[in-house]
């Protein structure tokens, strides 16, 4: 137990259930931490229809007013307070976030909040005592030494003592059930607790070993090994390498015919030599990657999008896909086939382009669980984006629809945001087979992509990231990318993925979605796009509003205060030019959580002797208060009312003329 001292408490109980199989795909084997970790990095197993035949679901903090399509509350957006119920246990008030009975596995936990103080408790197999305790709303406090950044990732906004969250991919199996609760720390004003928990539900007869301290200790090396492999992927087999090089004229193609028989492509390396670097993004869009297996085309996507980068073909680093952002791409999606396979690069541009394709192919037996690899692409321009506080006007956009049998394994959202403010407030809603309510109902676009708090910054993890984020305001080009290992979603008849088109203001966006999935021979994606959309000219990159500067200004958001009230939280906030006015550097300093009498103090160094005219440029909004100023420890006799019915730039606030003084701490 010393391994998990202080930050992690685990009971030692191990539960098993053995009974005759009732599912035709079921095989008599025990699901353990080790088997799950092996599955996580087995491209062969991840490409097959699952056995035991589990289903995948998600519990989240979505707004519980969302009950049915067609009702205005279907687009309710208060996503930080949704829970299953509240329990009183041993005098504690515990908010129940997850409560499932029967055998299952948690495959992903995503969380974020403003204030992490409190206690997570995990109850396994109906026990009244928690088997796992985390002393904060922070998975970074789990304290499993072998767990690294491959399986546990802080979000780009993460602050250990402040806001921000993280995502955990370590599988948590349970034999009879699992309940997860959170208790706010006494005396702390509760803040929204956002979460998304993906899990598998297995048939009742499935034998599963429950998560415990002994299991974690036993699996230490396996956890560390998988974590390292996720960060440093390599082909699981080195087979026959087939390659070809060609200069593609307009409408020309490079084709690789694969060895006949039961085989699989384990890795593909693609290189594009573009003489015109200025047109790189457009030309990478106009090279189409195609694949045909056993006589059926299953892959068709612009190379820029297939790579996981999207418009502009930026840098990508993940478990399945890598790209250097210069035209060199590595694909590690397994592509099995029974009899024949063809890979193709097709040039739909008017330029001549040098390309090279290399495929690593090895024998792989085909059986009743085998599936074909699919990659489908669709694009639509001018999609309306609605404001988050107008749910009666909101709409959904169909991200993907698949008919047939298969497993959904991930996606890329590449877009141009025509509005100069955040576009991604909308939740994902995934319907599988006969769902009467989405089995996956999310809390926001960035949350689905393993980040939080509307980040506009590139990041990369084994499970995807944000390959492109041009402007702090989110205006212009953006891309989010997510692939699934243990959290892949099996479907037998139909898979439907809708996303709410909700942002911080009205506008519109151009969306291009690339989906990666496995399916049987008859499975097909609905509503895909073709050459006409791939050849559509990319929109010019907009001017960066951060380039606007007030002459001789000092940016408060870039300064560290010398003192402040304890309750104040300081943060840099994007000030998009959709507001009324322009902000120097397109940002301002925000100081939330303030109360009457609070203060913040700054010092300006390296000033020469003489008098300086001091002018403050501020922001006004409907939740801002009244502030006063002091300079050199003396009141400036100016009071500023920060209230305005809309967000706008204030008029210049002239504090007067002042001379520098010897540094003296203000009281």
XYZ file of C-alpha atoms in Angstrom:
667
model
C 0.000 0.000 0.000
C 3.005 2.346 0.340
C 2.912 2.871 -3.419
C -0.306 4.857 -3.203
C 0.210 6.586 0.111
C -1.520 9.958 0.712
C -2.908 10.638 -2.769
C -4.416 7.274 -3.607
C -6.245 4.743 -1.440
C -7.280 1.431 -2.943
C -9.021 -1.576 -1.452
C -7.418 -4.929 -2.100
C -10.565 -6.757 -3.176
C -10.532 -8.564 -6.505
C -13.821 -9.597 -8.061
C -14.528 -12.266 -10.650
C -17.689 -13.449 -12.331
C -17.685 -16.734 -14.230
C -20.766 -18.012 -16.050
C -21.613 -19.515 -19.449
C -21.284 -17.252 -22.475
C -24.473 -15.827 -23.935
C -22.953 -13.645 -26.660
C -21.728 -15.317 -29.831
C -18.589 -13.125 -29.938
C -17.754 -13.931 -26.300
C -14.612 -15.879 -25.467
C -13.813 -17.297 -22.029
C -11.068 -15.005 -20.815
C -10.596 -12.621 -17.900
C -10.438 -8.905 -18.660
C -7.607 -7.482 -16.547
C -5.564 -4.321 -16.337
C -2.823 -6.047 -18.317
C -5.114 -7.341 -21.097
C -6.626 -3.887 -21.477
C -3.214 -2.223 -21.663
C -2.110 -4.772 -24.255
C -5.266 -4.097 -26.256
C -4.616 -0.340 -26.061
C -1.455 -0.687 -28.157
C -2.469 -3.671 -30.308
C -3.404 -2.339 -33.734
C -4.560 -5.833 -34.645
C -7.089 -6.064 -31.793
C -8.257 -2.455 -32.171
C -9.096 -3.107 -35.839
C -11.522 -5.966 -35.029
C -15.105 -6.062 -33.841
C -14.861 -6.576 -30.073
C -15.250 -9.821 -28.183
C -16.654 -9.889 -25.541
C -19.214 -7.766 -27.370
C -19.246 -4.686 -25.120
C -21.002 -1.410 -25.868
C -19.513 2.052 -25.260
C -21.133 4.966 -23.445
C -20.339 8.278 -21.765
C -21.481 9.952 -18.559
C -20.891 13.697 -18.453
C -21.877 16.919 -16.711
C -24.099 17.976 -19.641
C -27.017 20.260 -18.804
C -29.772 17.950 -17.507
C -32.441 20.214 -18.994
C -31.537 18.639 -22.345
C -34.088 15.839 -22.542
C -35.235 15.418 -26.130
C -34.609 16.824 -29.640
C -37.043 19.500 -30.707
C -37.335 20.987 -27.227
C -35.598 24.395 -26.791
C -33.757 23.017 -23.754
C -32.087 20.463 -26.024
C -29.379 23.102 -26.503
C -29.154 24.198 -22.836
C -25.537 25.078 -22.070
C -25.051 25.033 -18.286
C -22.671 22.085 -18.530
C -20.838 22.283 -15.210
C -23.516 21.115 -12.783
C -25.004 17.981 -14.319
C -24.750 14.972 -11.987
C -26.528 11.656 -11.450
C -27.746 12.521 -7.917
C -26.515 13.538 -4.456
C -25.717 10.906 -1.782
C -25.186 11.434 1.924
C -22.543 8.952 3.079
C -21.158 8.939 6.613
C -22.302 12.527 7.064
C -20.606 13.582 3.812
C -22.530 15.182 0.936
C -21.216 13.445 -2.177
C -22.233 14.396 -5.706
C -22.591 11.205 -7.750
C -21.040 11.651 -11.190
C -21.016 8.035 -12.343
C -22.956 4.980 -11.167
C -22.982 1.802 -13.225
C -23.785 -1.774 -12.259
C -22.511 -4.906 -13.951
C -19.075 -5.623 -15.445
C -17.399 -2.720 -17.186
C -14.282 -0.658 -17.806
C -13.743 3.091 -17.594
C -11.602 3.920 -20.624
C -11.250 7.709 -20.349
C -11.872 10.359 -17.697
C -11.842 14.015 -18.735
C -12.288 16.742 -16.083
C -11.824 20.471 -15.542
C -12.884 23.119 -13.033
C -12.085 26.558 -11.606
C -11.348 25.375 -8.045
C -9.904 21.910 -7.429
C -10.436 21.694 -3.675
C -12.426 18.652 -2.593
C -12.315 14.840 -2.703
C -12.966 12.237 -5.399
C -14.110 8.811 -4.233
C -14.371 5.655 -6.345
C -16.534 2.816 -5.000
C -16.106 -0.599 -6.622
C -18.447 -3.613 -6.821
C -21.075 -2.243 -4.456
C -18.689 -1.613 -1.556
C -19.762 0.994 1.009
C -16.117 1.999 1.418
C -14.264 3.906 -1.304
C -11.567 1.906 -3.031
C -9.827 4.884 -4.560
C -9.552 8.410 -3.147
C -8.060 11.427 -4.908
C -7.654 14.505 -2.663
C -8.640 17.113 -5.283
C -10.576 17.526 -8.511
C -7.297 16.817 -10.238
C -6.237 13.526 -11.818
C -2.606 14.678 -11.702
C -2.840 13.865 -7.972
C -3.421 10.171 -8.601
C 0.182 9.333 -7.586
C 0.806 6.170 -9.594
C 4.580 6.409 -10.237
C 4.518 4.390 -13.468
C 1.860 6.652 -14.989
C 3.316 9.194 -17.413
C 2.237 11.741 -20.040
C 1.175 9.048 -22.478
C -1.759 7.998 -20.290
C -2.330 11.105 -18.162
C -2.255 14.557 -19.730
C -2.797 18.024 -18.225
C -4.696 20.416 -20.458
C -2.932 23.475 -21.856
C -4.816 25.677 -19.358
C -3.903 23.516 -16.352
C -2.752 25.237 -13.163
C -2.019 22.960 -10.161
C -3.618 25.378 -7.700
C -5.996 27.159 -10.063
C -8.306 26.360 -12.928
C -7.789 23.766 -15.626
C -8.078 20.023 -15.990
C -6.632 16.799 -17.314
C -7.491 13.566 -19.112
C -6.759 10.030 -17.891
C -6.613 7.042 -20.256
C -5.532 4.396 -17.749
C -8.272 1.709 -17.892
C -10.239 1.145 -14.683
C -11.987 -2.261 -14.802
C -14.683 -3.449 -12.381
C -16.495 -6.763 -12.009
C -19.864 -5.762 -10.538
C -20.092 -1.988 -10.715
C -18.506 1.391 -10.050
C -19.702 4.628 -8.447
C -17.709 7.878 -8.589
C -18.473 10.829 -6.306
C -17.047 14.240 -5.499
C -17.280 16.117 -2.213
C -16.623 19.857 -2.144
C -14.287 21.005 0.607
C -16.148 22.456 3.577
C -16.289 26.252 3.506
C -15.435 26.441 -0.193
C -18.006 27.944 -2.515
C -18.635 25.189 -5.107
C -17.596 25.923 -8.682
C -18.769 24.070 -11.811
C -17.266 20.601 -12.080
C -17.081 19.566 -15.716
C -16.484 15.910 -16.552
C -16.790 13.253 -19.228
C -16.347 9.566 -18.370
C -16.198 7.052 -21.222
C -16.839 3.435 -20.340
C -17.594 -0.022 -21.691
C -20.546 -2.161 -20.634
C -19.857 -5.904 -20.924
C -22.327 -8.811 -20.929
C -23.237 -10.033 -17.441
C -21.246 -13.230 -17.881
C -17.958 -11.435 -18.581
C -15.105 -12.191 -16.162
C -13.384 -8.956 -15.099
C -10.722 -8.336 -12.462
C -11.561 -5.230 -10.432
C -9.087 -2.368 -10.116
C -7.129 -2.488 -6.843
C -3.821 -1.557 -5.215
C -2.454 -5.036 -5.926
C -3.455 -4.788 -9.575
C -1.713 -1.427 -9.964
C 1.427 -2.724 -8.236
C 1.485 -5.855 -10.381
C 0.958 -3.872 -13.594
C 3.594 -1.192 -12.889
C 5.949 -2.260 -15.684
C 3.108 -2.782 -18.125
C 1.714 0.700 -17.383
C 5.130 2.299 -17.875
C 5.787 0.313 -21.063
C 2.471 1.217 -22.655
C 2.890 4.849 -21.629
C 6.266 4.929 -23.376
C 4.974 3.141 -26.471
C 2.096 5.606 -26.828
C 4.627 8.442 -26.864
C 7.029 6.605 -29.195
C 4.963 4.450 -31.577
C 6.607 1.911 -33.863
C 5.107 -0.613 -36.310
C 4.220 -3.841 -34.511
C 5.482 -5.831 -37.515
C 8.208 -5.215 -40.062
C 6.941 -6.910 -43.193
C 7.444 -6.524 -46.899
C 8.055 -2.912 -47.936
C 6.582 -1.776 -51.244
C 7.374 1.696 -52.540
C 7.232 3.875 -55.614
C 8.142 7.447 -56.577
C 6.608 9.594 -59.289
C 6.163 13.170 -60.470
C 2.412 13.567 -60.789
C 1.166 15.760 -63.577
C -2.352 17.169 -63.354
C -4.929 14.346 -63.088
C -2.160 11.757 -62.705
C -1.911 9.118 -59.948
C 0.651 6.975 -58.147
C -0.687 3.472 -57.429
C 0.716 0.716 -55.214
C -0.683 -2.776 -55.702
C -0.384 -4.763 -52.481
C 0.504 -8.475 -52.137
C -2.438 -10.814 -52.741
C -3.979 -12.873 -49.952
C -4.745 -12.313 -46.280
C -2.523 -9.389 -45.302
C -2.556 -6.012 -43.593
C -0.839 -2.694 -44.168
C 0.945 -1.825 -40.904
C 2.504 1.486 -41.877
C 2.389 3.917 -44.786
C 4.970 6.649 -45.393
C 3.974 9.445 -47.745
C 6.256 12.210 -49.002
C 5.283 15.194 -51.117
C 7.904 17.416 -52.744
C 6.352 20.808 -53.449
C 8.368 23.429 -55.278
C 5.824 26.150 -54.504
C 5.974 26.404 -50.711
C 3.647 29.408 -50.750
C 0.851 27.175 -52.070
C 1.672 24.255 -49.768
C -1.654 24.174 -47.928
C -3.752 24.291 -51.086
C -1.706 21.658 -52.917
C -1.768 19.264 -49.951
C -5.561 19.595 -50.143
C -5.475 18.725 -53.841
C -3.574 15.475 -53.394
C -6.139 12.787 -52.607
C -5.208 9.641 -50.700
C -7.326 6.618 -51.638
C -7.360 2.945 -50.655
C -9.268 0.016 -52.092
C -9.528 -3.388 -50.433
C -11.074 -6.518 -51.927
C -12.527 -4.430 -54.728
C -14.167 -1.744 -52.580
C -12.901 1.794 -51.989
C -12.798 2.456 -48.240
C -10.512 5.504 -48.051
C -10.890 8.860 -49.831
C -9.597 12.072 -48.259
C -7.358 15.034 -49.056
C -3.863 14.176 -47.891
C -3.746 17.260 -45.652
C -6.826 16.014 -43.801
C -5.984 12.307 -43.770
C -2.753 13.260 -41.976
C -4.729 14.550 -38.967
C -3.725 18.173 -39.603
C -6.455 19.519 -41.875
C -6.369 22.784 -43.807
C -2.765 23.873 -44.211
C -1.389 20.368 -43.449
C 0.315 21.404 -40.168
C 2.555 19.385 -37.847
C 0.923 16.356 -36.177
C 2.262 13.909 -33.593
C 0.024 11.113 -32.318
C -0.187 7.346 -31.865
C -1.777 6.683 -35.259
C -0.602 9.604 -37.408
C 2.437 11.849 -37.657
C 3.299 14.705 -40.007
C 6.235 17.104 -40.052
C 4.125 19.895 -41.568
C 6.376 19.858 -44.631
C 4.762 17.091 -46.660
C 6.096 13.975 -44.899
C 3.399 11.831 -43.291
C 3.418 8.515 -41.418
C 0.183 6.522 -41.038
C 0.011 3.638 -38.555
C -3.641 2.736 -39.080
C -3.843 -1.027 -39.633
C -5.494 -1.838 -42.975
C -6.424 -5.554 -43.229
C -7.742 -7.269 -46.359
C -8.618 -10.782 -47.538
C -7.582 -10.894 -51.176
C -6.307 -7.635 -52.654
C -5.399 -4.057 -51.836
C -4.517 -0.882 -53.720
C -3.141 2.409 -52.329
C -3.275 5.534 -54.460
C -2.221 9.191 -54.450
C -4.195 11.280 -56.954
C -3.303 14.803 -58.089
C -6.378 16.969 -58.738
C -4.382 20.220 -58.926
C -2.993 21.852 -62.073
C 0.612 21.626 -60.772
C 3.207 18.892 -61.159
C 3.978 17.337 -57.787
C 6.674 14.863 -56.800
C 5.399 12.114 -54.475
C 6.681 8.956 -52.823
C 4.623 6.213 -51.175
C 5.956 3.349 -49.084
C 3.835 0.595 -47.481
C 4.831 -1.989 -44.858
C 2.685 -5.109 -45.437
C 2.579 -8.345 -43.376
C 0.388 -11.461 -43.391
C -2.654 -11.268 -41.092
C -5.353 -13.917 -40.853
C -8.915 -12.851 -41.675
C -11.805 -14.166 -39.579
C -15.373 -13.363 -38.508
C -14.282 -10.386 -36.410
C -12.074 -8.791 -39.065
C -13.013 -5.363 -40.436
C -11.786 -3.035 -43.170
C -10.187 0.332 -42.422
C -12.241 3.327 -43.601
C -11.456 7.025 -43.795
C -14.294 9.304 -44.896
C -14.262 13.057 -45.514
C -16.923 15.727 -45.816
C -16.897 19.510 -46.015
C -19.520 22.223 -45.789
C -19.102 25.990 -45.896
C -21.195 28.765 -44.378
C -22.602 26.742 -41.466
C -24.448 29.123 -39.071
C -23.019 29.398 -35.550
C -25.514 30.499 -32.899
C -24.935 32.325 -29.616
C -24.829 30.110 -26.525
C -27.505 32.084 -24.625
C -30.062 31.748 -27.426
C -30.864 28.008 -27.239
C -34.151 28.461 -29.080
C -32.174 29.400 -32.236
C -29.460 26.742 -32.050
C -28.964 23.916 -34.541
C -26.846 20.790 -34.933
C -24.570 19.826 -37.782
C -24.082 16.203 -38.799
C -20.433 15.470 -38.183
C -20.700 11.888 -39.443
C -23.239 9.176 -40.230
C -22.283 5.549 -40.888
C -24.564 2.677 -41.854
C -23.525 -0.902 -41.231
C -21.356 -2.677 -38.687
C -18.058 -1.350 -37.378
C -16.069 0.574 -34.784
C -15.668 4.368 -34.728
C -12.006 5.209 -34.052
C -11.621 8.971 -34.244
C -11.884 12.162 -36.214
C -10.408 15.470 -37.306
C -12.338 18.743 -37.223
C -10.608 21.260 -39.510
C -12.329 24.609 -39.866
C -12.290 28.265 -40.740
C -14.112 30.373 -38.162
C -15.521 33.479 -39.829
C -16.555 34.993 -36.492
C -13.764 36.581 -34.457
C -14.735 34.807 -31.225
C -14.857 31.227 -29.911
C -16.941 28.861 -32.045
C -16.730 25.630 -30.019
C -19.305 25.909 -27.244
C -21.442 23.150 -28.778
C -21.734 19.624 -27.362
C -21.237 16.413 -29.302
C -24.158 13.963 -29.405
C -23.444 10.439 -30.578
C -26.270 8.002 -31.323
C -25.459 4.291 -31.676
C -27.832 1.712 -33.159
C -31.150 1.924 -31.292
C -30.301 4.784 -28.925
C -33.370 6.742 -27.766
C -31.023 9.278 -26.128
C -27.400 9.853 -27.177
C -25.110 7.313 -25.547
C -22.455 10.057 -25.705
C -23.561 13.601 -24.757
C -20.662 16.013 -24.263
C -19.995 19.410 -22.721
C -18.199 21.361 -25.464
C -16.134 20.926 -28.601
C -12.749 21.369 -26.920
C -13.781 18.993 -24.120
C -14.428 16.254 -26.678
C -10.887 16.854 -27.961
C -9.243 16.411 -24.523
C -8.713 20.041 -23.617
C -10.712 22.725 -21.795
C -11.461 26.435 -21.392
C -11.656 27.345 -25.078
C -7.943 26.890 -25.815
C -6.560 28.370 -28.992
C -3.093 26.883 -28.826
C -1.554 23.911 -30.661
C -0.908 20.779 -28.598
C -0.148 17.125 -29.346
C -0.778 13.894 -27.407
C -0.910 10.195 -28.382
C -4.704 10.530 -28.652
C -4.711 13.671 -30.811
C -4.616 17.372 -30.061
C -4.945 20.732 -31.787
C -2.690 20.770 -34.869
C -3.680 24.316 -35.854
C -4.733 27.384 -33.866
C -3.747 30.573 -35.671
C -5.222 33.416 -33.596
C -5.937 33.799 -29.882
C -9.483 34.882 -30.715
C -10.106 31.590 -32.644
C -10.884 33.678 -35.743
C -9.608 31.962 -38.875
C -8.092 28.476 -39.095
C -8.348 25.925 -36.317
C -8.084 22.149 -36.123
C -8.907 19.583 -33.429
C -7.960 15.907 -33.746
C -8.928 12.875 -31.644
C -8.248 9.183 -32.072
C -9.574 6.374 -29.901
C -7.897 3.275 -28.558
C -9.883 1.630 -25.741
C -12.686 4.187 -26.142
C -13.498 3.205 -29.735
C -17.264 2.926 -30.253
C -18.674 -0.337 -31.716
C -21.917 -0.189 -33.700
C -23.941 -2.928 -35.386
C -26.329 -1.010 -37.627
C -25.811 2.746 -37.455
C -23.554 5.421 -36.011
C -24.631 9.076 -35.982
C -22.497 11.968 -34.672
C -24.044 15.448 -34.435
C -22.395 18.550 -33.004
C -24.101 21.706 -31.776
C -23.176 24.831 -33.713
C -22.857 27.161 -30.738
C -20.304 29.914 -30.082
C -19.816 33.113 -28.131
C -21.488 35.181 -30.817
C -23.457 34.695 -33.989
C -21.479 33.944 -37.107
C -20.669 31.077 -39.405
C -17.929 28.524 -39.980
C -16.594 26.262 -42.714
C -16.199 22.699 -41.378
C -14.273 19.781 -42.857
C -14.457 16.501 -40.947
C -12.318 13.432 -41.479
C -13.436 10.271 -39.695
C -11.378 7.122 -39.098
C -13.287 3.877 -38.577
C -13.413 0.151 -39.177
C -16.344 -1.497 -40.915
C -17.478 -4.647 -42.649
C -17.696 -4.912 -46.413
C -21.180 -3.387 -46.617
C -20.626 -0.500 -44.174
C -20.638 2.996 -45.658
C -20.414 6.646 -44.622
C -23.290 8.914 -45.645
C -22.957 12.442 -47.075
C -19.267 12.411 -47.956
C -17.668 15.084 -50.154
C -15.604 14.729 -53.300
C -13.264 16.486 -55.698
C -15.290 19.692 -55.985
C -14.983 20.393 -52.243
C -11.345 19.266 -52.038
C -10.443 21.711 -54.830
C -12.246 24.622 -53.138
C -9.782 27.471 -52.619
C -8.727 28.038 -49.032
C -9.761 31.328 -47.462
C -6.895 33.819 -46.835
C -5.543 33.888 -43.287
C -7.085 36.888 -41.449
C -4.998 39.667 -39.950
C -3.985 39.036 -36.348
C -5.779 41.570 -34.095
C -2.928 41.166 -31.612
C -0.822 43.262 -33.981
C -2.814 46.343 -32.961
C -0.895 48.292 -30.297
C -1.564 51.555 -28.485
C 1.703 53.539 -28.861
C 3.935 53.577 -25.767
C 1.493 51.340 -23.897
C 2.258 48.889 -21.112
C 0.127 45.727 -21.298
C -1.215 44.928 -17.824
C -1.920 41.330 -18.869
C 1.835 40.899 -19.392
C 2.795 42.279 -15.952
C 3.165 40.430 -12.683
C 1.534 42.319 -9.804
C 3.628 43.235 -6.797
C 0.640 42.666 -4.492
C -3.041 41.800 -4.713
C -5.979 40.727 -2.595
C -5.962 36.995 -1.945
C -9.438 36.446 -3.363
C -8.621 38.020 -6.744
C -7.679 35.654 -9.574
C -5.777 37.346 -12.408
C -5.844 36.019 -15.940
C -5.174 37.162 -19.469
C -8.412 37.246 -21.444
C -8.696 37.477 -25.185
C -10.429 40.708 -26.234
C -11.691 39.833 -29.694
C -12.350 42.604 -32.146
C -15.993 41.561 -32.283
C -16.442 43.577 -29.123
C -17.059 47.319 -29.344
C -13.563 48.671 -29.912
C -9.977 47.473 -30.361
C -7.726 46.288 -27.549
C -3.985 46.734 -27.590
C -2.481 43.307 -28.126
C -6.051 41.920 -28.476
C -6.164 41.093 -24.770
C -6.789 42.586 -21.364
C -6.234 41.712 -17.714
C -9.254 40.137 -16.042
C -9.544 40.020 -12.232
C -12.555 37.852 -11.282
C -13.711 36.832 -7.774
C -13.343 40.410 -6.501
C -15.305 41.977 -3.667
C -15.570 45.523 -2.301
C -12.204 46.739 -1.048
C -10.043 44.319 -3.066
C -6.986 45.709 -4.854
C -4.161 44.871 -7.232
C -0.824 46.754 -7.333
C 1.739 47.135 -10.127
C 5.149 48.809 -10.274
C 6.738 50.297 -13.399
C 10.522 50.056 -13.429
C 13.345 51.690 -15.381
C 11.629 55.060 -15.787
C 13.695 58.195 -16.341
C 13.288 61.353 -14.288
C 10.526 63.708 -15.370
C 6.768 63.767 -15.521
C 4.662 61.112 -17.210
C 1.082 61.386 -18.332
C -0.721 58.263 -17.147
C -3.717 57.078 -19.170
C -5.529 53.806 -18.516
C -7.503 51.960 -21.188
C -10.113 49.645 -19.669
C -12.999 47.347 -20.555
C -16.645 47.742 -19.611
C -19.211 44.939 -19.353
C -22.486 44.101 -17.641
C -20.786 42.290 -14.730
C -17.953 44.776 -14.068
C -17.841 47.021 -10.994
C -16.558 50.451 -9.963
C -12.836 50.933 -9.347
C -10.626 53.753 -8.101
C -6.932 54.423 -8.663
C -3.930 55.412 -6.552
C -0.553 56.465 -7.931
C 2.570 56.677 -5.763
C 0.453 55.850 -2.702
C -1.884 58.802 -3.299
C -5.500 58.645 -4.580
C -5.863 59.769 -8.196
C -9.318 61.172 -7.380
C -10.846 59.311 -10.285
C -13.560 56.699 -10.055
C -14.292 54.493 -13.047
C -17.661 52.775 -13.541
C -16.990 49.517 -15.382
C -20.645 48.741 -16.078
C -21.983 48.596 -19.621
C -24.873 46.635 -21.104
C -22.497 45.341 -23.781
C -18.769 44.597 -23.763
C -16.885 47.627 -24.996
C -13.631 49.523 -24.806
C -13.764 52.388 -22.316
C -12.760 55.923 -23.180
C -9.186 56.761 -22.112
C -9.021 57.301 -18.336
C -6.596 60.177 -17.688
C -5.115 59.795 -14.197
C -2.890 62.887 -14.474
C 0.842 63.657 -14.634
C 3.246 61.963 -12.216
C 6.960 61.666 -11.552
C 8.683 58.388 -10.614
C 9.495 57.958 -6.929
C 11.865 55.705 -5.049
C 10.351 52.238 -4.792
C 8.186 52.010 -1.698
C 5.726 49.302 -0.888
C 2.205 50.724 -0.883
C -0.057 50.025 2.090
